[in-house]
GROMACS .gro file of C-alpha atoms in nm:
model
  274
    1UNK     CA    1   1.856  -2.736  -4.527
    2UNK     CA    2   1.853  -3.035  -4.674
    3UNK     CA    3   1.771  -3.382  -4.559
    4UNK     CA    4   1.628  -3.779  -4.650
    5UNK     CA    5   1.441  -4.079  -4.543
    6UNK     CA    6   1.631  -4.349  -4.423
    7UNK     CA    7   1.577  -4.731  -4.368
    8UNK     CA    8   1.425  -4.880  -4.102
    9UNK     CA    9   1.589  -4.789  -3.723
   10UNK     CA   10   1.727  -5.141  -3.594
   11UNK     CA   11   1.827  -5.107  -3.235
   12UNK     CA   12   1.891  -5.467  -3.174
   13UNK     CA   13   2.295  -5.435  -3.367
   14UNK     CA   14   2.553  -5.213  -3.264
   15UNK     CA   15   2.629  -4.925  -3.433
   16UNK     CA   16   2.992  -4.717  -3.430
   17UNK     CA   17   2.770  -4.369  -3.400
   18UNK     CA   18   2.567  -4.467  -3.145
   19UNK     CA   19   2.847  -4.665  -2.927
   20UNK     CA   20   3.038  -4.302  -2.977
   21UNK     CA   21   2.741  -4.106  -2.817
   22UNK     CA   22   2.736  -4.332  -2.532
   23UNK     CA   23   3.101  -4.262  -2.479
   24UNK     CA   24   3.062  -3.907  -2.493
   25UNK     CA   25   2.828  -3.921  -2.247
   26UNK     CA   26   2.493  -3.919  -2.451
   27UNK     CA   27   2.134  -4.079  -2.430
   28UNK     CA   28   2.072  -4.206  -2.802
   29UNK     CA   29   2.182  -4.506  -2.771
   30UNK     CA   30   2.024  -4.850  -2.707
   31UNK     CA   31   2.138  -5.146  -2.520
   32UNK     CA   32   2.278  -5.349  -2.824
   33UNK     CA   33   2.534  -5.008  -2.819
   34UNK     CA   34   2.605  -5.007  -2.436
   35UNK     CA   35   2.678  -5.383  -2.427
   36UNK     CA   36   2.925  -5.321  -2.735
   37UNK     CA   37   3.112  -4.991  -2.608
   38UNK     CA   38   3.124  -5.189  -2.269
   39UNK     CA   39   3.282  -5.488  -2.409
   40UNK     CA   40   3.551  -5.270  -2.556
   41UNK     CA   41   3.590  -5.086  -2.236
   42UNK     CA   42   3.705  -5.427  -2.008
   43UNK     CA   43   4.016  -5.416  -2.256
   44UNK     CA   44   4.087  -5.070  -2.308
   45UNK     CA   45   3.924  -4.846  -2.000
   46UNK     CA   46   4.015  -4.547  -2.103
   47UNK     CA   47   3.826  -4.570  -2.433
   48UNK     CA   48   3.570  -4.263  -2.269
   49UNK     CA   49   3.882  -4.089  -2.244
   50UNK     CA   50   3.989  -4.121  -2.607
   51UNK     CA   51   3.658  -4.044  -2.743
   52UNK     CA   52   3.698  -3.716  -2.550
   53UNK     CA   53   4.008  -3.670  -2.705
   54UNK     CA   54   3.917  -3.740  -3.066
   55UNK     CA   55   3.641  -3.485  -3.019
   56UNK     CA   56   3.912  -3.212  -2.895
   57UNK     CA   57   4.118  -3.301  -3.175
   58UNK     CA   58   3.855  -3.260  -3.423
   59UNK     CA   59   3.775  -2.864  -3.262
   60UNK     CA   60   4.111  -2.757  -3.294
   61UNK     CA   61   4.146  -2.923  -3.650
   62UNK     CA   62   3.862  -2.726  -3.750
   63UNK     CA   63   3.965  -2.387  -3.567
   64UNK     CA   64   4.297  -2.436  -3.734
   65UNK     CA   65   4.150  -2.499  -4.121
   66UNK     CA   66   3.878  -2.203  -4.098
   67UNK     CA   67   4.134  -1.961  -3.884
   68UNK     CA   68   4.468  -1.966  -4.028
   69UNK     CA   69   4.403  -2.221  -4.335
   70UNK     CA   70   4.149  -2.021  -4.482
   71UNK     CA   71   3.914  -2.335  -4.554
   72UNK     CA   72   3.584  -2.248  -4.556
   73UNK     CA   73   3.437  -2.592  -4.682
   74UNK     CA   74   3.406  -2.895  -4.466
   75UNK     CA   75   3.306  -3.260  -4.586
   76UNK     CA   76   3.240  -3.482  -4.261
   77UNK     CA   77   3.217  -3.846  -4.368
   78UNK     CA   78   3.111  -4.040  -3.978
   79UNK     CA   79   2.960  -3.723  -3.866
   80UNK     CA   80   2.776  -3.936  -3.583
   81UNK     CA   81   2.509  -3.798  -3.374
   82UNK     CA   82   2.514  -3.439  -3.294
   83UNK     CA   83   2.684  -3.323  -2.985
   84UNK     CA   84   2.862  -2.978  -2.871
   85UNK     CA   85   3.154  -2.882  -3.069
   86UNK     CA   86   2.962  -2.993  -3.440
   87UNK     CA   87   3.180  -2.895  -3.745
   88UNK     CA   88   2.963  -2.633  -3.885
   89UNK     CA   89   2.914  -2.494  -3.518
   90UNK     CA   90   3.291  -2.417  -3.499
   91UNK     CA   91   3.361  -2.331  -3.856
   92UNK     CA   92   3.067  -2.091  -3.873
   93UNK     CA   93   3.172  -1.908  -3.576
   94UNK     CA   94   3.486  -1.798  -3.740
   95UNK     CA   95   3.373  -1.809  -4.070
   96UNK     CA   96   3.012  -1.782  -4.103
   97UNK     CA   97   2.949  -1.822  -4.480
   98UNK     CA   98   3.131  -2.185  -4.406
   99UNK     CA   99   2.971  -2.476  -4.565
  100UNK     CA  100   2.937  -2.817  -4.424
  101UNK     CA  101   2.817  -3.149  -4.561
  102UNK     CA  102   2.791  -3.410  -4.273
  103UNK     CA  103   2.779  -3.806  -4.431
  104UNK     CA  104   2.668  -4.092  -4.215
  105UNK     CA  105   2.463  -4.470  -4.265
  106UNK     CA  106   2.296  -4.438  -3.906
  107UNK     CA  107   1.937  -4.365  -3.949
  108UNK     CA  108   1.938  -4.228  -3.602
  109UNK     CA  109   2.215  -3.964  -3.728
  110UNK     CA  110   1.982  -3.869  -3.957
  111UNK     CA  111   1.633  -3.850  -3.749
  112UNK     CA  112   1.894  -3.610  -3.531
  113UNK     CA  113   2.032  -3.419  -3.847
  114UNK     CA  114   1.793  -3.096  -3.756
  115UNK     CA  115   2.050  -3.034  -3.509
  116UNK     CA  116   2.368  -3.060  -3.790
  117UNK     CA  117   2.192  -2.836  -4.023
  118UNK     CA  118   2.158  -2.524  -3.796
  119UNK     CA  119   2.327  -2.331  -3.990
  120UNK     CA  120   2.423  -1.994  -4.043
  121UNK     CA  121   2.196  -1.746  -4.233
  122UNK     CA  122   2.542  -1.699  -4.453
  123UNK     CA  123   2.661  -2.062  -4.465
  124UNK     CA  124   2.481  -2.382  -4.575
  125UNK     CA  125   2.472  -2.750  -4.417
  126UNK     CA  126   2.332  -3.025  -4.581
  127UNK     CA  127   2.327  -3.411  -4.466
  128UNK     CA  128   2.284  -3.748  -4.631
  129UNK     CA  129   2.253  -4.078  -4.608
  130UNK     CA  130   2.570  -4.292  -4.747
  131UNK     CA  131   2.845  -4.515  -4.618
  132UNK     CA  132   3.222  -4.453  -4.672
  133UNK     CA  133   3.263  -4.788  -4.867
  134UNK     CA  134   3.051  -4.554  -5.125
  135UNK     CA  135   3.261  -4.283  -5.218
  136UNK     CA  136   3.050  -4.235  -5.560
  137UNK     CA  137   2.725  -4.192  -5.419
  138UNK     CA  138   2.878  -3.933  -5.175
  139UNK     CA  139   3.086  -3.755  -5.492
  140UNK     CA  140   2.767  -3.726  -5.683
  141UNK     CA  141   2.500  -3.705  -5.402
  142UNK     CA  142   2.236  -3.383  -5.502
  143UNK     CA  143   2.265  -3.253  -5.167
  144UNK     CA  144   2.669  -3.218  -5.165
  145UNK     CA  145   2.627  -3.075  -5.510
  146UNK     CA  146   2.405  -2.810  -5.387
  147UNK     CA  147   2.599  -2.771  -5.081
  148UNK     CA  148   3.012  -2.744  -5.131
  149UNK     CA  149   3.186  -2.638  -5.479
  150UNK     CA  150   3.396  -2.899  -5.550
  151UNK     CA  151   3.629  -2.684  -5.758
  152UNK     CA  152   3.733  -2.474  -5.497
  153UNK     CA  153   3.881  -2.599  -5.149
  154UNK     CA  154   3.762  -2.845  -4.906
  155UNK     CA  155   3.868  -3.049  -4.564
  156UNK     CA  156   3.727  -3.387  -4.619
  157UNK     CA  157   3.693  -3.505  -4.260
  158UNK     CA  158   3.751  -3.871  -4.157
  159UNK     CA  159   3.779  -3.851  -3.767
  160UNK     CA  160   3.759  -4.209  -3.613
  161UNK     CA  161   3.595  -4.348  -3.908
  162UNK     CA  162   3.831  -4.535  -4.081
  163UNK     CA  163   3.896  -4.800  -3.826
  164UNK     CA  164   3.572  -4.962  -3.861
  165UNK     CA  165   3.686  -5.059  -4.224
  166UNK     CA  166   3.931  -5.347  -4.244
  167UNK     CA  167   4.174  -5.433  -4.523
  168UNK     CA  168   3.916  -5.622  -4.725
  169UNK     CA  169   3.731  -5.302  -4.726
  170UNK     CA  170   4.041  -5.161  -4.929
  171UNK     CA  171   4.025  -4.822  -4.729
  172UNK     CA  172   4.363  -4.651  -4.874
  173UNK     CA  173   4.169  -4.665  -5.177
  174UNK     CA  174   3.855  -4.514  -5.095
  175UNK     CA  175   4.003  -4.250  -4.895
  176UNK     CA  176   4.221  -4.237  -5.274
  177UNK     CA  177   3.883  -4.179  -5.403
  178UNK     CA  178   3.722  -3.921  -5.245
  179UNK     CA  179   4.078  -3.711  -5.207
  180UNK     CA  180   4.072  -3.720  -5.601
  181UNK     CA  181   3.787  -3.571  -5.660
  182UNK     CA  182   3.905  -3.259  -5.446
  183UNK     CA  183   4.117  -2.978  -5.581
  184UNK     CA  184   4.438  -2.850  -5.478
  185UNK     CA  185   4.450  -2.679  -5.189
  186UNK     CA  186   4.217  -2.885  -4.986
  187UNK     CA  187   4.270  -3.116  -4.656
  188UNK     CA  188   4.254  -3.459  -4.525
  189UNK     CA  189   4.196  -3.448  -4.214
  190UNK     CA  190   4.170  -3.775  -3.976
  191UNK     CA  191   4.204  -3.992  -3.673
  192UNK     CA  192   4.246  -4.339  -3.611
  193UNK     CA  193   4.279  -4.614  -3.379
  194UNK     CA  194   4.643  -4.748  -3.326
  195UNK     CA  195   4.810  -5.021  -3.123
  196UNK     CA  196   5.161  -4.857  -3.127
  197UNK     CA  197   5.145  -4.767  -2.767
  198UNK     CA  198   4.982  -5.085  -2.631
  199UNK     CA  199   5.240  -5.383  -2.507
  200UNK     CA  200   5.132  -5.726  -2.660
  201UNK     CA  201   4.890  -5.824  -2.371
  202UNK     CA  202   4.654  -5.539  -2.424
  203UNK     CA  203   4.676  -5.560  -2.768
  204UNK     CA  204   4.550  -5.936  -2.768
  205UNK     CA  205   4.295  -5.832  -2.520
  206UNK     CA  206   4.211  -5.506  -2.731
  207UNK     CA  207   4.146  -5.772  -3.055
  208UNK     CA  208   3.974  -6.016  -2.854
  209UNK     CA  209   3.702  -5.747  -2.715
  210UNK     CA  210   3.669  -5.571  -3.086
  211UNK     CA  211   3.542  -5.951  -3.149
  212UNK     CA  212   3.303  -5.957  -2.862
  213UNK     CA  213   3.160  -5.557  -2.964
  214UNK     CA  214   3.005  -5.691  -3.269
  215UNK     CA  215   3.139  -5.386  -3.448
  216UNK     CA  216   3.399  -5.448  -3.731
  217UNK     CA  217   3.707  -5.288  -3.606
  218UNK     CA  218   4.069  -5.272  -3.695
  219UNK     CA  219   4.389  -5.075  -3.561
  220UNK     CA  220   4.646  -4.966  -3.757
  221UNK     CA  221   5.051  -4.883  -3.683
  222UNK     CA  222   5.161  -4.562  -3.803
  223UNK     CA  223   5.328  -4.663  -4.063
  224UNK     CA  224   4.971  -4.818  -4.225
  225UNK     CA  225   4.809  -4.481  -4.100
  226UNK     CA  226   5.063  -4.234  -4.286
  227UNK     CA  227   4.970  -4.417  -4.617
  228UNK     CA  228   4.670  -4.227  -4.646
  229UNK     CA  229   4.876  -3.896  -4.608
  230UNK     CA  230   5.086  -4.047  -4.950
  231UNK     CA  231   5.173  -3.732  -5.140
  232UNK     CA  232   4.997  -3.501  -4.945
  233UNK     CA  233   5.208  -3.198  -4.694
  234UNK     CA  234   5.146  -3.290  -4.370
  235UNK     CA  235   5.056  -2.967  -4.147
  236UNK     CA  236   5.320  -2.966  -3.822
  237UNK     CA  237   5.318  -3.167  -3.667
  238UNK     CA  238   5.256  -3.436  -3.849
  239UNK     CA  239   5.136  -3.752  -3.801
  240UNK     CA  240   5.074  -3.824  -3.424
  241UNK     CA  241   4.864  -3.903  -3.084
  242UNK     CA  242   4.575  -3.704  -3.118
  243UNK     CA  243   4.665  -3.568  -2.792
  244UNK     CA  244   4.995  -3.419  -2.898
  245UNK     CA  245   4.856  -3.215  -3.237
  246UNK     CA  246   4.863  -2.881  -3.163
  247UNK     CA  247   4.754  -2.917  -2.821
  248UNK     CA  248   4.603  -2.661  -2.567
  249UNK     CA  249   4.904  -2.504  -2.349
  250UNK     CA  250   4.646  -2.468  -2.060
  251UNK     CA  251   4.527  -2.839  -1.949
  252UNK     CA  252   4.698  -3.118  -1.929
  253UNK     CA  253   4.737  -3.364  -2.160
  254UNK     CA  254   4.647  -3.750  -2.101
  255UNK     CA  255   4.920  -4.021  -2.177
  256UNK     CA  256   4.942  -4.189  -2.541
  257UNK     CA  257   4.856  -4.466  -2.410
  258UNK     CA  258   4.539  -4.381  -2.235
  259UNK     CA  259   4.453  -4.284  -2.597
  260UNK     CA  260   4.596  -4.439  -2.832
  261UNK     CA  261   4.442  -4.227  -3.140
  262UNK     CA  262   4.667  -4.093  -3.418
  263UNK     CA  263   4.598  -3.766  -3.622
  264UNK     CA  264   4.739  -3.588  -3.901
  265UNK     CA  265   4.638  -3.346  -4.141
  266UNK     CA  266   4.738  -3.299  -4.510
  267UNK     CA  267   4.708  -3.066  -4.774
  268UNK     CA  268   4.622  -3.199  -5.119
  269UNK     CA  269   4.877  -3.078  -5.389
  270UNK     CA  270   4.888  -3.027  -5.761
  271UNK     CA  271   4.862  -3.395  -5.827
  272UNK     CA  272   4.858  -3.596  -5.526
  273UNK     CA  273   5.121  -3.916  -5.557
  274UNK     CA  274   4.933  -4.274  -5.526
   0.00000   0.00000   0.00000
């Protein structure tokens, strides 16, 4: 098990990890994260809703990659704070010599990583501290090193990450990045915030409360989200509501709207077109 020191815990800003734990119905996260996800939630309601959903996407994701995929090598870049259903907890019940490498810039995600690297005696997990906006650090990072082997398949996991970088962040670049330095045969998998199923008012209402949250935030159409798929064969059924991909026959599933997450998954080629 592997882990690092952080910076300094400040619980006075908002922070997309913690504002996700509240959501799913957690306890660490501070007022500075409960006013934010709140703000949010006066525009869009049923944002508890689609945090639920995200989470469901990401265990049948994983169930499909480790069960029928034969992907036994996970990279989970916005792990967030542990909660039921973690990536290695899914992927090491199917495959238990799995190997997981969670990535996140909370220092409370890290304080909690104990949890995230329970692994398997088989398997391995390993955490550490970097951003997305830093895909060298995380490339070259001792503890991924010693963790996944980067010549041999992995599912580099971006679920509801990617929103909280906007254009100037250049983030069909740096996803770019980090799917290069993966071999054929490996996965991007993600989700995403979208407006596509919101009518005008909400989505001016949706913008103005991102504003308010304090938390950089920025939907995308599906059109901007399938970019990051460029090159890449999308499992079926392609890119869609996170509701809708590959969904359980036995529950019902909540409106798009009510959502409004897409998901896809893609496996990396020979040479992946850019």
């Amino acid at each position: 098990m592997n882990s690092e020191s952080s910076a300094q815990i400040d619980v006075t800003k908002p922070h997309p990890a913690r504002r996700y734990d509240y959501w799913l119905g957690g306890s660490v996260n501070y007022e500075a994260d409960r006013a934010s996800a709140d703000a949010v939630a006066e525009a869009f309601p049923t944002i508890h809703l689609a945090a639920l959903e995200n989470r469901s996407f990401l265990r049948r994701v994983v169930t499909y990659l480790a069960a029928e995929a034969g992907i036994s090598q996970f990279l989970d870049i916005g792990a967030g704070l542990p909660t039921a259903g973690n990536v290695h907890e899914i992927a090491q019940d199917i495959t238990p010599a799995a190997r997981i490498v969670y990535v996140d810039n909370d220092p409370i995600v890290l304080a909690h990583a104990r949890t995230l690297l329970d692994s398997s005696a088989q398997g391995a997990t390993a955490y550490l501290d970097a951003d997305v906006r830093d895909p060298e650090r995380i490339l070259t990072h001792p503890n991924l090193l010693a963790t996944l082997d980067l010549s041999k398949p992995v599912a580099l996991m971006l679920v509801a990450i990617v929103h909280f970088l906007t254009d100037d962040d250049h983030p069909h670049d740096l996803v770019r990045r980090l799917c290069d330095a993966l071999p054929p045969g490996s996965y991007l998998v993600m989700s995403h915030g979208t407006d596509d199923y919101l009518d005008i008012e909400d989505r001016a209402e949706t913008s103005a409360a991102n504003q308010r949250s304090g938390v950089p935030f920025q939907l995308r159409s599906t059109a901007e989200f399938s970019r990051f798929f460029t090159g890449f064969d999308l499992v079926a059924p392609g890119i869609t509501s996170v509701t809708t991909w590959r969904p359980e026959g036995w529950r019902p599933h909540p409106r798009k709207e009510a959502v409004s997450m897409l998901g896809g998954v893609g496996r990396i080629g020979t040479r992946a077109v850019g």
